[in-house]
Amino acid sequence: MRTRLLCGVAASALTLATIGCEEQQFQPGFESDQFSPSISIQKTAGDTLTLAGGIRFGITATDNLGIKNINILLSGGHSAQIDTVFTTAITSVSFDVTISLSSTSTSGGNIVIQATVTDGSDLTATTQDSVFLVNDDALLVQLLKPNVGAIASPGLQIPVEVLAIQRDGITQAGYVVTGVVTDSVSILRGSPLPDTVDFLDTLAVPSGASNGTFDIVAFATDSSGRTALATPLTVTVQSVGNDNQAPLVDFQIARRVEVSDSITVQATDPSGVNQIAYTATLLDGTPVKSGTMSFSGLTDVSQTFPLDLVFASLPQTLLVGATATDAAGNTGSATIGGAVGGPTRIDTVTVVNGVTKPLPAGGRIVDGIYSRNLNEIYLTNVDLDRLEIFQVADTSFVTGGIPVGSRPWGIALWPGNASGAAGDTVVIANSGGTDLSIVDLRLRREVRRHSLPNFLVDQVTTELDVQTSIIQIKFTRNDFSDRPQFLGMTCRPGVGACAADQILAVYSTTPTIGQGGLSLRGSVRWENLTSATPSGHFFWEHAEVLPSPDFDTLRVISDRGPAAIPDTLLAAACGRLVDIDRLVFRDTTFIRNSGDFTHALIGEGGLVGGETFAQAIGYNSQAGLTTGVCTGSIVLPSTTISLSGSFEEDNGVTPSFRVRDFISNTATAVTAIAVNFNGLTNMVRTTDSVYVLNESLRLKGLISQSGINPGMDLNFDHAFEAGVGGTAGTFGGTLDPNDRFVFLASEAPQIDVFDTFFFGKVATIPIRDPIIGPLRVAKLPTNEQILVGVTARGVVTVRLPSISNTFPVSGFGGSQP
């Protein structure tokens, strides 16, 4: 059949493409589909999920001709299968998957998501990812051995390992075998019931077993009688003749490892594996580490070897390979692509700084602090409502942590004195409530919750009534969210220490929608945690403006509930005018205190609604308050109204003109802040640079470090004033230049070290995973410093290597503040 297409003629039955007007000839039949479809998983709700939110993720698939079906298989912490069939031709599809779970669900832990797409030509593509479902009540069961693709032989054995976890206790764990081999094995546990059972067994394959396959399904039963099953694993039974083929060998090791990481070697062989081994050498062939393990009568083996590496300095580069020998004496090596007889596989591995430990029960870390008294790090787990305790001495977590208030966010140490001594107490901002948790670190428990006041902030104006020609006073009320977010601890001086009744928590609040005209706007306050009479302060000083008809008078009232009379802290009679746009804070607002508890730094987290500035504010708790009574009057056509009221101004808040000067010099969103020991150097990190500021928020320099990773902290002993060299020589100081460092998380797996006076990079510390959360510097009782950061795989601690400042320590005088 011949079809002729003419220029400008459109065919409605077929969609055809042609160039020019030449005759086109079409042959009968169809061209075969050469292009496989593609599919991807989007973790729309993040890596960590909650039981209340259910299991949520997205699927996107495409194909050049048409998608026939999509199959989704969930295994591990939750088992489910979802099949979607398309009855019309569709080349691209995206959809969300939500699996609701009841409050009594046994699901939890790591859930593997496998998605497969099939097109009209039956070509397929598969992708896999995983999420972690937080559920303290979950009954978790996993089949750890044998490995996927395991081989068994008649008359030989195969290892089986079942792991079962449930916090209230496991009564039974085991496995069931069905197929060409059948069996059922389990163990019963008595009182007291363990919360974890690791059952290791050996399954004997009968000598008369026929070739084929069998499935192993692990199961576990908890103290309430619930039973959970793991995903079945298929094993192939293969008879052995004259074996002259080497074992199939594979190994898993990351390309970047820490000294305490491990290597897992796997081998399969139908005649049985006698030995597996690995070797690690330097690039020049010098042996560094090796390990072997012998077996008898097992056709599928797997062994994890701890590396336990020791190096005087890092990083180091290793060459790693693995071998196995079977019962017939054949020896094989791991190969590229995994085929027997293929090119030998040798991995190049970089050994980097740090030791990473996963969170014991998952969740998400927002903030952290180090206690030198107890040599422990405390981390707020916002998803699990608890404080995680990380012991530096043995890099382990304390089981269970410390339960605190709702959605713990910011954390700070309790002040001891202005020399940096801290108490054995931390204060935590509970962003899901309106209180602070006070936690005793030695008792390992929350000792009290401090309720925070509700601040009513009124804009006061006068309006002319055109009907009566009478001037009226108008109050516009703004009721901010009182839910605390980040916080820093400061104190006012007493005799040789902080005054016992002057311990101040400086905190930001979480913006919410229901705040009237100032929706999604936060605020900053301080609260006295030790005064006999409850007292707090709402920060307004940073937003004060000169007299102008364009701005409103401010009134601030503190409300502590029905049992207390509302307290006016700033009366309308005082006539203090503020710019509301600068009074409020957008998005996350960070707060950190200085090491000596005398200063705090506040950084506005983001730009919302097209705003062109983000604020930074300093706070000096030593400056104290100015209080009194204001008097004023409003002159009306027929009378004069006298006004009076209370006045409270904190002299330690950065004056508004300096805040505006900071905005003029930066005008960008803040992602993290840091402050040094004495509060004289302040660091504000944005997505494009790090701004170095002095106590007055004067910009002293820029550090060129971009990226979205926010982690940042200063050397623990950093006592320099920004813009002043501070070292011996012509700088006229006495400080050590090797303390003049700031540590910045990078988008790459490394921590960058910069000089805060010359603003250049001094060193790079390679680590295994990029730091995506907070980064903190701690000084151990031995005076050694460590870096502590949160990565996607847990908490990493890095012992600070010896770093010499490569920039000049003298040569010209420091600038003036």
mmCIF file of C-alpha atoms in Angstrom, residues 47 125 127 149 183 238 254 324 336 368 401 479 495 553 582 605 625 710:
data_model
loop_
_atom_site.group_PDB
_atom_site.id
_atom_site.type_symbol
_atom_site.label_atom_id
_atom_site.label_comp_id
_atom_site.label_asym_id
_atom_site.label_seq_id
_atom_site.Cartn_x
_atom_site.Cartn_y
_atom_site.Cartn_z
ATOM 1 C CA ASP A 47 13.622 9.846 54.687
ATOM 2 C CA ALA A 125 12.688 -0.921 34.412
ATOM 3 C CA THR A 127 14.227 1.200 40.858
ATOM 4 C CA GLY A 149 20.726 -15.033 44.930
ATOM 5 C CA ASP A 183 11.225 -27.041 57.182
ATOM 6 C CA GLN A 238 21.867 -26.918 42.285
ATOM 7 C CA ALA A 254 32.034 2.307 50.645
ATOM 8 C CA ALA A 324 37.065 -17.240 48.220
ATOM 9 C CA ILE A 336 33.971 -6.524 37.804
ATOM 10 C CA GLY A 368 22.854 20.056 69.728
ATOM 11 C CA GLY A 401 17.480 9.166 75.638
ATOM 12 C CA ASP A 479 -1.064 38.023 68.946
ATOM 13 C CA VAL A 495 29.449 37.858 92.865
ATOM 14 C CA THR A 553 3.286 53.634 68.377
ATOM 15 C CA ARG A 582 11.456 45.055 61.071
ATOM 16 C CA GLY A 605 16.404 32.578 58.689
ATOM 17 C CA LEU A 625 17.207 47.216 81.689
ATOM 18 C CA PRO A 710 24.181 25.266 57.140
#
